CSV table of C-alpha atoms in Angstrom, one decimal:
chain,number,residue,atom,x,y,z
A,22,UNK,CA,10.6,-31.5,1.6
A,23,UNK,CA,12.5,-32.2,-1.2
A,24,UNK,CA,16.2,-33.6,-1.4
A,25,UNK,CA,17.4,-30.2,-3.0
A,26,UNK,CA,19.8,-27.6,-1.2
A,27,UNK,CA,17.5,-25.9,0.9
A,28,UNK,CA,19.4,-23.0,0.4
A,29,UNK,CA,17.5,-22.6,-3.4
A,30,UNK,CA,13.9,-22.2,-1.5
A,31,UNK,CA,15.3,-20.1,1.3
A,32,UNK,CA,15.7,-17.7,-1.6
A,33,UNK,CA,11.6,-17.5,-1.6
A,34,UNK,CA,10.3,-19.3,1.4
A,35,UNK,CA,8.7,-16.7,4.0
A,36,UNK,CA,9.0,-17.5,7.7
A,37,UNK,CA,6.6,-16.0,10.1
A,38,UNK,CA,7.2,-16.3,14.3
A,39,UNK,CA,5.0,-18.1,16.4
A,40,UNK,CA,2.1,-16.5,17.8
A,41,UNK,CA,3.9,-15.8,21.3
A,42,UNK,CA,5.8,-13.4,19.2
A,43,UNK,CA,2.7,-11.9,18.1
A,44,UNK,CA,1.1,-10.5,21.2
A,45,UNK,CA,-0.8,-14.0,21.2
A,46,UNK,CA,-2.7,-14.0,24.4
A,47,UNK,CA,-4.6,-10.3,23.6
A,48,UNK,CA,-8.0,-10.1,22.2
A,49,UNK,CA,-8.3,-7.9,19.1
A,50,UNK,CA,-10.7,-6.0,21.0
A,51,UNK,CA,-8.1,-4.9,23.8
A,52,UNK,CA,-5.5,-4.5,21.4
A,53,UNK,CA,-7.9,-1.7,19.5
A,54,UNK,CA,-8.9,-0.2,22.8
A,55,UNK,CA,-5.1,-0.2,24.5
A,56,UNK,CA,-3.7,1.3,20.6
A,57,UNK,CA,-6.3,4.1,21.1
A,58,UNK,CA,-6.7,4.8,24.7
A,59,UNK,CA,-3.9,7.3,25.2
A,60,UNK,CA,-2.1,7.3,21.5
A,61,UNK,CA,1.0,5.9,22.7
A,62,UNK,CA,3.0,3.5,20.7
A,63,UNK,CA,4.9,4.0,17.6
A,64,UNK,CA,3.4,5.5,14.6
A,65,UNK,CA,5.5,4.1,11.4
A,66,UNK,CA,5.2,5.4,7.8
A,67,UNK,CA,2.8,3.5,5.7
A,68,UNK,CA,4.0,0.4,4.6
A,69,UNK,CA,4.7,0.4,0.8
A,70,UNK,CA,2.1,-0.8,-1.8
A,71,UNK,CA,1.5,-1.1,-5.4
A,72,UNK,CA,0.0,2.2,-7.0
A,73,UNK,CA,1.2,4.5,-4.3
A,74,UNK,CA,2.7,6.7,-7.6
A,75,UNK,CA,-0.5,6.1,-9.4
A,76,UNK,CA,-2.0,9.6,-10.9
A,77,UNK,CA,-5.8,9.9,-12.1
A,78,UNK,CA,-7.5,12.7,-14.3
A,79,UNK,CA,-9.8,14.8,-12.4
A,80,UNK,CA,-13.0,16.3,-14.8
A,81,UNK,CA,-12.3,19.2,-13.5
A,82,UNK,CA,-9.0,19.4,-15.0
A,83,UNK,CA,-5.1,18.6,-14.1
A,84,UNK,CA,-4.3,14.8,-12.3
A,85,UNK,CA,-3.7,13.9,-8.6
A,86,UNK,CA,-2.3,11.0,-7.1
A,87,UNK,CA,-4.9,8.4,-6.4
A,88,UNK,CA,-6.4,8.1,-2.8
A,89,UNK,CA,-7.2,4.7,-2.3
A,90,UNK,CA,-9.9,4.3,0.4
A,91,UNK,CA,-11.5,1.4,-0.5
A,92,UNK,CA,-9.3,-1.2,1.6
A,93,UNK,CA,-12.1,-2.9,3.1
A,94,UNK,CA,-13.1,-4.9,-0.6
A,95,UNK,CA,-9.4,-4.7,-2.1
A,96,UNK,CA,-6.8,-3.7,0.3
A,97,UNK,CA,-3.3,-2.7,-2.6
A,98,UNK,CA,-0.5,-5.3,-2.9
A,99,UNK,CA,2.4,-4.6,-0.4
A,100,UNK,CA,5.1,-3.8,-2.5
A,101,UNK,CA,7.2,-6.7,-0.7
A,102,UNK,CA,4.6,-9.3,-1.1
A,103,UNK,CA,5.0,-8.4,-5.1
A,104,UNK,CA,8.8,-8.6,-5.0
A,105,UNK,CA,8.9,-11.9,-3.7
A,106,UNK,CA,6.3,-12.9,-6.0
A,107,UNK,CA,8.2,-12.0,-8.9
A,108,UNK,CA,11.6,-13.5,-7.5
A,109,UNK,CA,9.8,-16.5,-7.3
A,110,UNK,CA,8.2,-16.3,-10.8
A,111,UNK,CA,11.8,-17.5,-13.2
A,112,UNK,CA,11.4,-20.7,-11.3
A,113,UNK,CA,7.7,-21.4,-11.7
A,114,UNK,CA,7.0,-25.3,-12.0
A,115,UNK,CA,4.3,-27.6,-11.5
A,116,UNK,CA,3.2,-28.6,-7.8
A,117,UNK,CA,3.6,-32.1,-6.6
A,118,UNK,CA,4.2,-35.3,-7.9
A,119,UNK,CA,6.9,-33.3,-10.3
A,120,UNK,CA,10.4,-34.9,-10.8
A,121,UNK,CA,11.8,-32.0,-12.2
A,122,UNK,CA,13.9,-29.4,-9.8
A,123,UNK,CA,11.7,-26.7,-10.8
A,124,UNK,CA,8.8,-28.6,-9.6
A,125,UNK,CA,10.3,-29.7,-6.5
A,126,UNK,CA,11.2,-26.3,-5.6
A,127,UNK,CA,7.6,-24.7,-6.4
A,128,UNK,CA,6.4,-27.8,-4.0
A,129,UNK,CA,8.9,-26.7,-1.3
A,130,UNK,CA,7.7,-23.0,-1.6
A,131,UNK,CA,3.8,-24.3,-1.4
A,132,UNK,CA,4.2,-26.3,1.8
A,133,UNK,CA,6.0,-24.0,2.9
A,134,UNK,CA,3.8,-21.2,2.3
A,135,UNK,CA,1.1,-23.5,4.2
A,136,UNK,CA,3.0,-24.1,6.9
A,137,UNK,CA,4.1,-20.0,7.8
A,138,UNK,CA,0.2,-19.4,7.0
A,139,UNK,CA,-0.6,-21.9,9.8
A,140,UNK,CA,2.0,-20.4,12.4
A,141,UNK,CA,0.6,-16.7,11.4
A,142,UNK,CA,-2.8,-18.5,12.5
A,143,UNK,CA,-1.3,-19.5,15.7
A,144,UNK,CA,-2.9,-23.1,14.3
A,145,UNK,CA,-2.8,-25.8,16.5
A,146,UNK,CA,-0.8,-29.4,16.0
A,147,UNK,CA,-3.9,-31.4,14.3
A,148,UNK,CA,-5.4,-28.2,12.8
A,149,UNK,CA,-5.5,-27.8,8.3
A,150,UNK,CA,-4.4,-25.0,6.7
A,151,UNK,CA,-6.6,-25.5,2.9
A,152,UNK,CA,-5.6,-22.8,0.0
A,153,UNK,CA,-8.9,-21.7,-1.5
A,154,UNK,CA,-9.8,-18.9,-4.0
A,155,UNK,CA,-11.3,-16.3,-1.5
A,156,UNK,CA,-13.3,-15.9,1.9
A,157,UNK,CA,-16.2,-17.0,0.2
A,158,UNK,CA,-14.8,-19.9,-1.8
A,159,UNK,CA,-13.5,-20.8,2.2
A,160,UNK,CA,-16.6,-20.9,3.9
A,161,UNK,CA,-18.5,-22.6,1.0
A,162,UNK,CA,-16.1,-24.9,1.3
A,163,UNK,CA,-16.5,-25.4,5.1
A,164,UNK,CA,-20.4,-25.4,4.5
A,165,UNK,CA,-19.7,-28.3,2.0
A,166,UNK,CA,-18.6,-30.5,4.5
A,167,UNK,CA,-20.9,-30.0,7.3
A,168,UNK,CA,-22.3,-33.3,9.1
A,169,UNK,CA,-25.6,-34.5,8.1
A,170,UNK,CA,-28.1,-32.7,10.4
A,171,UNK,CA,-26.0,-29.6,10.9
A,172,UNK,CA,-27.7,-26.6,12.1
A,173,UNK,CA,-26.1,-23.2,11.8
A,174,UNK,CA,-26.3,-19.9,13.6
A,175,UNK,CA,-25.5,-16.9,11.9
A,176,UNK,CA,-26.1,-13.2,13.0
A,177,UNK,CA,-28.1,-11.1,9.9
A,178,UNK,CA,-25.2,-8.6,10.4
A,179,UNK,CA,-22.9,-10.7,8.8
A,180,UNK,CA,-21.4,-10.1,5.2
A,181,UNK,CA,-23.0,-12.3,2.1
A,182,UNK,CA,-19.7,-14.6,2.2
A,183,UNK,CA,-20.6,-15.7,5.5
A,184,UNK,CA,-24.6,-15.6,5.2
A,185,UNK,CA,-25.0,-17.3,2.0
A,186,UNK,CA,-23.3,-20.1,2.0
A,187,UNK,CA,-25.5,-22.7,3.9
A,188,UNK,CA,-28.1,-23.3,1.7
A,189,UNK,CA,-28.4,-27.5,2.1
A,190,UNK,CA,-28.0,-26.8,6.3
A,191,UNK,CA,-30.8,-26.0,8.1
A,192,UNK,CA,-29.7,-22.0,9.4
A,193,UNK,CA,-31.0,-19.7,12.2
A,194,UNK,CA,-30.9,-16.5,11.2
A,195,UNK,CA,-29.9,-13.8,14.4
A,196,UNK,CA,-31.7,-10.3,14.6
A,197,UNK,CA,-28.6,-7.6,14.7
A,198,UNK,CA,-27.5,-6.9,18.4
A,199,UNK,CA,-26.5,-3.6,19.0
A,200,UNK,CA,-24.0,-4.3,22.2
A,201,UNK,CA,-21.1,-7.0,22.2
A,202,UNK,CA,-22.7,-8.4,25.5
A,203,UNK,CA,-26.2,-8.6,23.4
A,204,UNK,CA,-24.6,-10.7,20.6
A,205,UNK,CA,-23.3,-13.1,23.2
A,206,UNK,CA,-26.6,-13.5,24.9
A,207,UNK,CA,-28.6,-13.4,21.7
A,208,UNK,CA,-26.3,-16.5,20.7
A,209,UNK,CA,-26.7,-18.4,23.9
A,210,UNK,CA,-30.5,-18.5,23.6
A,211,UNK,CA,-30.7,-19.5,20.3
A,212,UNK,CA,-28.2,-21.9,21.0
A,213,UNK,CA,-30.3,-23.0,24.2
A,214,UNK,CA,-33.0,-23.8,22.2
A,215,UNK,CA,-31.5,-26.1,20.0
A,216,UNK,CA,-31.5,-29.7,19.7
A,217,UNK,CA,-28.2,-30.7,21.6
A,218,UNK,CA,-28.0,-34.3,19.9
A,219,UNK,CA,-27.3,-32.5,16.2
A,220,UNK,CA,-24.3,-31.0,15.2
A,221,UNK,CA,-23.9,-27.6,15.3
A,222,UNK,CA,-21.8,-24.3,13.9
A,223,UNK,CA,-21.7,-20.9,14.6
A,224,UNK,CA,-20.6,-18.5,11.9
A,225,UNK,CA,-19.3,-14.8,12.9
A,226,UNK,CA,-17.5,-12.1,11.5
A,227,UNK,CA,-14.1,-10.9,13.9
A,228,UNK,CA,-15.1,-6.7,11.9
A,229,UNK,CA,-17.5,-5.6,10.2
A,230,UNK,CA,-17.0,-4.9,6.8
A,231,UNK,CA,-19.6,-1.9,6.7
A,232,UNK,CA,-19.1,-0.5,10.4
A,233,UNK,CA,-15.6,-1.9,11.2
A,234,UNK,CA,-16.7,-2.8,14.4
A,235,UNK,CA,-14.9,-5.8,16.1
A,236,UNK,CA,-17.2,-8.8,17.4
A,237,UNK,CA,-16.5,-10.3,21.1
A,238,UNK,CA,-15.1,-13.4,18.9
A,239,UNK,CA,-13.6,-15.1,22.2
A,240,UNK,CA,-16.9,-15.0,24.0
A,241,UNK,CA,-18.8,-15.9,21.4
A,242,UNK,CA,-16.5,-18.8,21.0
A,243,UNK,CA,-17.2,-19.7,24.6
A,244,UNK,CA,-20.7,-19.2,24.1
A,245,UNK,CA,-21.0,-22.0,21.6
A,246,UNK,CA,-18.7,-24.5,22.9
A,247,UNK,CA,-20.6,-24.3,26.2
A,248,UNK,CA,-23.1,-25.3,24.1
A,249,UNK,CA,-21.9,-28.0,22.3
A,250,UNK,CA,-21.5,-25.7,18.9
A,251,UNK,CA,-18.3,-25.1,17.1
A,252,UNK,CA,-17.5,-21.7,15.6
A,253,UNK,CA,-16.1,-20.7,12.3
A,254,UNK,CA,-14.1,-16.9,12.3
A,255,UNK,CA,-14.6,-14.5,9.3
A,256,UNK,CA,-11.4,-13.1,9.4
A,257,UNK,CA,-11.5,-11.1,6.0
A,258,UNK,CA,-11.5,-7.8,7.5
A,259,UNK,CA,-9.8,-8.5,10.8
A,260,UNK,CA,-6.6,-10.6,9.8
A,261,UNK,CA,-5.4,-7.1,7.8
A,262,UNK,CA,-5.7,-4.9,10.8
A,263,UNK,CA,-4.6,-7.5,13.7
A,264,UNK,CA,-3.1,-10.2,15.0
A,265,UNK,CA,-5.5,-13.7,14.5
A,266,UNK,CA,-5.0,-16.3,16.8
A,267,UNK,CA,-7.1,-19.7,16.6
A,268,UNK,CA,-5.8,-21.0,19.6
A,269,UNK,CA,-6.3,-18.1,21.6
A,270,UNK,CA,-9.4,-17.2,20.2
A,271,UNK,CA,-10.5,-20.6,20.6
A,272,UNK,CA,-12.6,-20.9,17.1
A,273,UNK,CA,-12.7,-24.2,15.3
A,274,UNK,CA,-11.8,-22.7,11.7
A,275,UNK,CA,-11.1,-19.7,10.3
A,276,UNK,CA,-11.3,-17.9,6.9
A,277,UNK,CA,-9.9,-15.1,5.5
A,278,UNK,CA,-8.8,-13.6,1.6
A,279,UNK,CA,-5.4,-13.1,0.3
A,280,UNK,CA,-6.9,-9.9,-1.3
A,281,UNK,CA,-8.1,-7.6,1.9
A,282,UNK,CA,-4.7,-9.0,3.1
A,283,UNK,CA,-2.2,-7.0,0.8
A,284,UNK,CA,-1.7,-10.1,-1.3
A,285,UNK,CA,-3.2,-10.2,-5.3
A,286,UNK,CA,-6.6,-11.5,-5.9
A,287,UNK,CA,-7.2,-15.2,-6.2
A,288,UNK,CA,-6.3,-16.9,-3.1
A,289,UNK,CA,-7.7,-17.5,0.3
A,290,UNK,CA,-7.3,-19.7,3.6
A,291,UNK,CA,-9.6,-22.0,5.4
A,292,UNK,CA,-7.7,-23.0,9.1
A,293,UNK,CA,-8.7,-25.0,11.6
A,294,UNK,CA,-9.9,-28.4,12.6
A,295,UNK,CA,-9.2,-31.8,10.5
A,296,UNK,CA,-12.1,-34.0,10.9
A,297,UNK,CA,-15.2,-32.5,9.3
A,298,UNK,CA,-12.4,-31.8,6.5
A,299,UNK,CA,-11.3,-35.1,6.6
A,300,UNK,CA,-14.9,-37.0,7.1
A,301,UNK,CA,-16.4,-35.2,4.3
A,302,UNK,CA,-16.8,-35.6,0.3
A,303,UNK,CA,-13.7,-34.1,-1.2
A,304,UNK,CA,-15.0,-30.2,-2.3
A,305,UNK,CA,-14.1,-30.7,-5.9
A,306,UNK,CA,-13.4,-34.2,-7.0
A,307,UNK,CA,-10.4,-34.6,-9.5
A,308,UNK,CA,-6.6,-34.5,-9.5
A,309,UNK,CA,-4.5,-34.3,-6.4
A,310,UNK,CA,-7.3,-35.3,-4.1
A,311,UNK,CA,-7.2,-38.7,-5.0
A,312,UNK,CA,-4.8,-41.1,-3.8
A,313,UNK,CA,-5.7,-44.1,-5.6
A,314,UNK,CA,-8.2,-44.8,-8.4
A,315,UNK,CA,-9.2,-48.0,-9.8
A,316,UNK,CA,-11.5,-49.5,-12.1
A,317,UNK,CA,-14.2,-52.0,-10.9
A,318,UNK,CA,-15.6,-55.0,-12.6
A,319,UNK,CA,-18.6,-54.1,-13.1
A,320,UNK,CA,-17.0,-50.8,-14.9
A,321,UNK,CA,-17.0,-48.2,-12.2
A,322,UNK,CA,-14.7,-46.5,-10.6
A,323,UNK,CA,-13.4,-46.5,-7.1
A,324,UNK,CA,-11.4,-43.8,-5.5
A,325,UNK,CA,-9.6,-43.8,-2.3
A,326,UNK,CA,-9.5,-39.8,-1.4
A,327,UNK,CA,-6.7,-38.3,0.7
A,328,UNK,CA,-7.1,-37.1,4.1
A,329,UNK,CA,-5.2,-34.5,4.2
A,330,UNK,CA,-5.6,-30.5,3.2
A,331,UNK,CA,-4.7,-32.0,-0.8
A,332,UNK,CA,-8.5,-33.7,-0.2
A,333,UNK,CA,-10.1,-30.4,-1.1
A,334,UNK,CA,-7.3,-28.6,-3.3
A,335,UNK,CA,-8.2,-30.8,-6.4
A,336,UNK,CA,-6.1,-29.8,-9.4
A,337,UNK,CA,-3.3,-27.6,-9.6
A,338,UNK,CA,-2.9,-25.5,-7.0
A,339,UNK,CA,-2.3,-22.0,-6.6
A,340,UNK,CA,1.4,-21.8,-5.8
A,341,UNK,CA,1.9,-18.0,-6.3
A,342,UNK,CA,-1.2,-17.0,-4.0
A,343,UNK,CA,-0.4,-19.2,-1.6
A,344,UNK,CA,3.1,-17.7,-1.6
A,345,UNK,CA,1.9,-14.1,-1.8
A,346,UNK,CA,-0.3,-14.6,1.5
A,347,UNK,CA,2.9,-16.3,3.3
A,348,UNK,CA,4.5,-13.1,2.1
A,349,UNK,CA,2.0,-10.7,3.3
A,350,UNK,CA,1.6,-12.7,6.7
A,351,UNK,CA,5.3,-12.2,7.6
A,352,UNK,CA,5.4,-8.5,6.1
A,353,UNK,CA,2.9,-7.7,8.4
A,354,UNK,CA,4.3,-10.1,11.1
A,355,UNK,CA,8.0,-8.1,10.9
A,356,UNK,CA,6.2,-4.6,10.9
A,357,UNK,CA,4.6,-5.4,14.1
A,358,UNK,CA,0.7,-5.0,14.9
A,359,UNK,CA,1.1,-3.0,18.0
A,360,UNK,CA,2.9,-0.2,16.0
A,361,UNK,CA,0.6,-0.7,12.9
A,362,UNK,CA,-2.8,-1.2,15.0
A,363,UNK,CA,-1.8,2.2,16.7
A,364,UNK,CA,-1.2,4.1,13.2
A,365,UNK,CA,-4.5,2.5,12.0
A,366,UNK,CA,-5.9,4.0,15.1
A,367,UNK,CA,-4.8,7.7,15.2
A,368,UNK,CA,-6.3,7.7,11.3
A,369,UNK,CA,-9.7,6.2,12.7
A,370,UNK,CA,-9.9,9.2,15.5
A,371,UNK,CA,-9.1,11.3,12.5
A,372,UNK,CA,-11.7,10.2,10.1
A,373,UNK,CA,-14.4,10.4,13.3
A,374,UNK,CA,-13.4,13.7,14.3
A,375,UNK,CA,-13.9,14.8,11.2
A,376,UNK,CA,-16.8,14.0,9.9
A,377,UNK,CA,-18.5,15.0,13.6
A,378,UNK,CA,-17.3,18.3,12.6
A,379,UNK,CA,-20.1,18.2,9.7
A,380,UNK,CA,-23.5,17.9,11.1
A,381,UNK,CA,-25.1,16.9,7.7
A,382,UNK,CA,-22.7,13.8,8.3
A,383,UNK,CA,-24.0,10.6,9.9
A,384,UNK,CA,-21.6,7.8,10.7
A,385,UNK,CA,-23.7,4.3,11.1
A,386,UNK,CA,-22.7,1.9,14.1
A,387,UNK,CA,-24.6,-1.2,15.5
A,388,UNK,CA,-22.6,-1.0,19.1
A,389,UNK,CA,-22.3,3.2,19.4
A,390,UNK,CA,-19.9,5.8,18.4
A,391,UNK,CA,-17.5,4.6,20.8
A,392,UNK,CA,-16.9,0.9,19.6
A,393,UNK,CA,-13.7,-0.4,19.0
A,394,UNK,CA,-13.3,-1.0,15.3
A,395,UNK,CA,-10.7,-1.2,12.5
A,396,UNK,CA,-9.9,1.3,9.6
A,397,UNK,CA,-13.5,0.8,8.0
A,398,UNK,CA,-16.5,3.6,8.6
A,399,UNK,CA,-19.6,3.9,6.6
A,400,UNK,CA,-21.6,6.6,6.8
A,401,UNK,CA,-24.6,8.6,5.2
A,402,UNK,CA,-25.1,12.2,4.2
A,403,UNK,CA,-28.3,14.3,4.4
A,404,UNK,CA,-29.4,15.6,1.2
A,405,UNK,CA,-27.2,13.6,-0.6
A,406,UNK,CA,-27.4,10.1,-3.0
A,407,UNK,CA,-24.5,8.4,-1.8
A,408,UNK,CA,-23.6,7.3,-5.1
A,409,UNK,CA,-23.6,10.4,-6.1
A,410,UNK,CA,-21.5,11.6,-3.6
A,411,UNK,CA,-19.1,9.0,-4.1
A,412,UNK,CA,-19.1,9.5,-7.9
A,413,UNK,CA,-18.1,13.5,-7.0
A,414,UNK,CA,-15.4,12.1,-4.7
A,415,UNK,CA,-13.8,10.2,-7.3
A,416,UNK,CA,-14.2,12.2,-10.1
A,417,UNK,CA,-13.5,15.9,-8.7
A,418,UNK,CA,-10.7,14.9,-5.9
A,419,UNK,CA,-9.5,11.5,-7.0
A,420,UNK,CA,-10.4,9.6,-3.8
A,421,UNK,CA,-12.0,6.0,-4.6
A,422,UNK,CA,-14.7,5.4,-1.8
A,423,UNK,CA,-17.0,2.7,-2.1
A,424,UNK,CA,-21.1,3.4,-2.1
A,425,UNK,CA,-23.8,0.6,-1.8
A,426,UNK,CA,-25.1,-2.1,0.7
A,427,UNK,CA,-21.4,-3.4,0.7
A,428,UNK,CA,-22.7,-7.1,0.1
A,429,UNK,CA,-24.2,-6.9,3.9
A,430,UNK,CA,-27.9,-6.1,2.8
A,431,UNK,CA,-29.5,-6.8,5.8
A,432,UNK,CA,-26.9,-5.0,8.0
A,433,UNK,CA,-26.9,-2.0,5.8
A,434,UNK,CA,-30.8,-1.9,5.8
A,435,UNK,CA,-31.1,-1.9,9.5
A,436,UNK,CA,-28.7,0.8,9.9
A,437,UNK,CA,-30.4,2.8,7.6
A,438,UNK,CA,-33.9,1.5,8.7
A,439,UNK,CA,-34.9,1.5,5.0
A,440,UNK,CA,-36.9,-0.9,3.0
A,441,UNK,CA,-35.0,-3.7,1.0
A,442,UNK,CA,-37.4,-2.7,-1.7
A,443,UNK,CA,-36.2,0.3,-2.5
A,444,UNK,CA,-32.5,-0.4,-4.3
A,445,UNK,CA,-31.6,-1.8,-7.5
A,446,UNK,CA,-29.7,-5.1,-8.0
A,447,UNK,CA,-26.4,-5.2,-5.6
A,448,UNK,CA,-27.1,-2.1,-3.7
A,449,UNK,CA,-27.3,-0.1,-6.9
A,450,UNK,CA,-29.3,3.4,-6.7
A,451,UNK,CA,-32.5,3.9,-8.7
A,452,UNK,CA,-32.7,7.5,-7.3
A,453,UNK,CA,-31.1,9.7,-9.4
A,454,UNK,CA,-28.6,12.1,-7.9
A,455,UNK,CA,-29.9,15.0,-5.5
A,456,UNK,CA,-32.1,12.4,-3.8
A,457,UNK,CA,-31.9,11.1,-0.1
A,458,UNK,CA,-29.6,8.4,0.1
A,459,UNK,CA,-30.9,4.8,-0.3
A,460,UNK,CA,-27.3,3.1,0.6
A,461,UNK,CA,-24.4,4.1,2.4
A,462,UNK,CA,-20.8,5.5,1.5
A,463,UNK,CA,-17.9,3.4,2.9
A,464,UNK,CA,-13.9,4.7,3.4
A,465,UNK,CA,-11.8,2.4,4.4
A,466,UNK,CA,-8.2,2.4,4.8
A,467,UNK,CA,-5.2,0.5,6.4
A,468,UNK,CA,-1.2,-0.3,6.8
A,469,UNK,CA,-0.6,1.2,3.2
A,470,UNK,CA,-2.4,4.6,3.3
A,471,UNK,CA,-0.8,7.7,4.0
A,472,UNK,CA,-1.8,10.5,6.5
A,473,UNK,CA,-2.5,12.9,3.1
A,474,UNK,CA,-5.2,10.2,1.6
A,475,UNK,CA,-7.2,10.8,5.2
A,476,UNK,CA,-6.7,14.8,5.2
A,477,UNK,CA,-7.9,15.0,1.6
A,478,UNK,CA,-10.8,12.5,2.0
A,479,UNK,CA,-12.1,14.7,5.2
A,480,UNK,CA,-11.3,18.1,3.1
A,481,UNK,CA,-13.1,16.7,0.0
A,482,UNK,CA,-16.0,15.7,2.4
A,483,UNK,CA,-16.5,19.0,4.0
A,484,UNK,CA,-15.9,20.8,0.8
A,485,UNK,CA,-18.8,18.7,-1.1
A,486,UNK,CA,-21.0,19.2,1.6
A,487,UNK,CA,-20.7,23.0,1.9
A,488,UNK,CA,-20.3,24.0,-1.9
A,489,UNK,CA,-21.7,21.3,-3.8
A,490,UNK,CA,-20.5,19.3,-6.8
A,491,UNK,CA,-18.8,21.3,-9.3
A,492,UNK,CA,-19.4,18.9,-12.2
A,493,UNK,CA,-22.6,17.8,-13.1
A,494,UNK,CA,-23.6,13.8,-13.0
A,495,UNK,CA,-26.3,11.2,-14.6
A,496,UNK,CA,-27.1,7.7,-13.6
A,497,UNK,CA,-25.8,5.1,-15.8
A,498,UNK,CA,-26.6,1.6,-15.8
A,499,UNK,CA,-27.4,2.0,-11.7
A,500,UNK,CA,-24.3,4.1,-11.0
A,501,UNK,CA,-23.7,7.6,-10.7
A,502,UNK,CA,-20.7,9.1,-13.5
A,503,UNK,CA,-19.9,12.2,-14.1
A,504,UNK,CA,-22.2,13.7,-17.2
A,505,UNK,CA,-20.0,14.5,-20.4
A,506,UNK,CA,-19.0,18.3,-21.1
């Protein structure tokens, strides 16, 4: 830390309580079950987010407040986060090695943010918190530091961010399980057959970005460790909804993105064990990652790389992104996950009950309709192309959802029992509006979602299924869009 008065740093620095203050000993699954069981618990107002007052035009005339129900892709930034970043902006300065006051202030803020995120995640004393660009970047970083001969085990149900980075490793893709117990059993069988003398890594999601279903992370971690493997948790969909505690879950690493945790785009985290990170070549080569660089007599260059988090943070770091994540962590902690979970589970119950009232709607699930889940649900509508349905929700009702394969192509194809060759690139449908759905529709929400948005969504689904679209649509560049008048 700098020698400057800490009062200045405290103007911006966010502190996050230790996991003991965040119900550290309870798993995500038990959290959901307790909150959803009897509807008990306080249900606060939604947290203030940017865009809550934005209005959008309707093709049928007039404007309506925008209902953002695509949180699983990117959650709106919390107003608290935006205000914290704005308060720091006039003090923006270079990070690390700068002699000036603003540089040292920014360095303190950056490193305090790292410590705050570590507390939020319940990191162990020797764990490292590396700032990245996103979950995808975090897992590609981990893939780059795997020891030689490492075998990776990953379920086909993963998001592409955790399904695809392991190109330089030996990868075993595991079939989609239909129960949490089957997931553990599948992993145990696969690990039992591996060469016990080689390193191994298991990659698993905490909550599915397609179904929202919670995975048995603690049990999978126990199975991995029992067979001498390590495990990384993709918490992109879990961290915005539930406490994530590295020590309590006994995972080796956690990865998540700021833009799903109510912070702006462009920041992420990889947190966990230091040894593989310390022993590998830097993820990026450049200033900041090196401690000493010298010329050799033969004309080459010798480099002494850092062994700390700086080893994989070459270049000028994204101090605003790191601070935004720390601010979001503090905001969620202060709001209290007990009340946030209780309120979200009430909304999940409303959506499930409302969609059950429409016989033409089928909600997608791996573990069954009653499986605990976060505020993410995907569904198809009989007789509707999913892109057509999503376009009508937007153009006629001002509701933003997502359609397609959600960067989880194998999982959605399994859930739809469809041929991978039937859809265009990135899941964009090739079928015209009105033809049977090749993809799915996803509605997702969280701490900033008003009840009215969920109620409007359910009313719109029922009306569209009953009466059809009021506007004509056409396929343009693989997307369904409103046709000109």
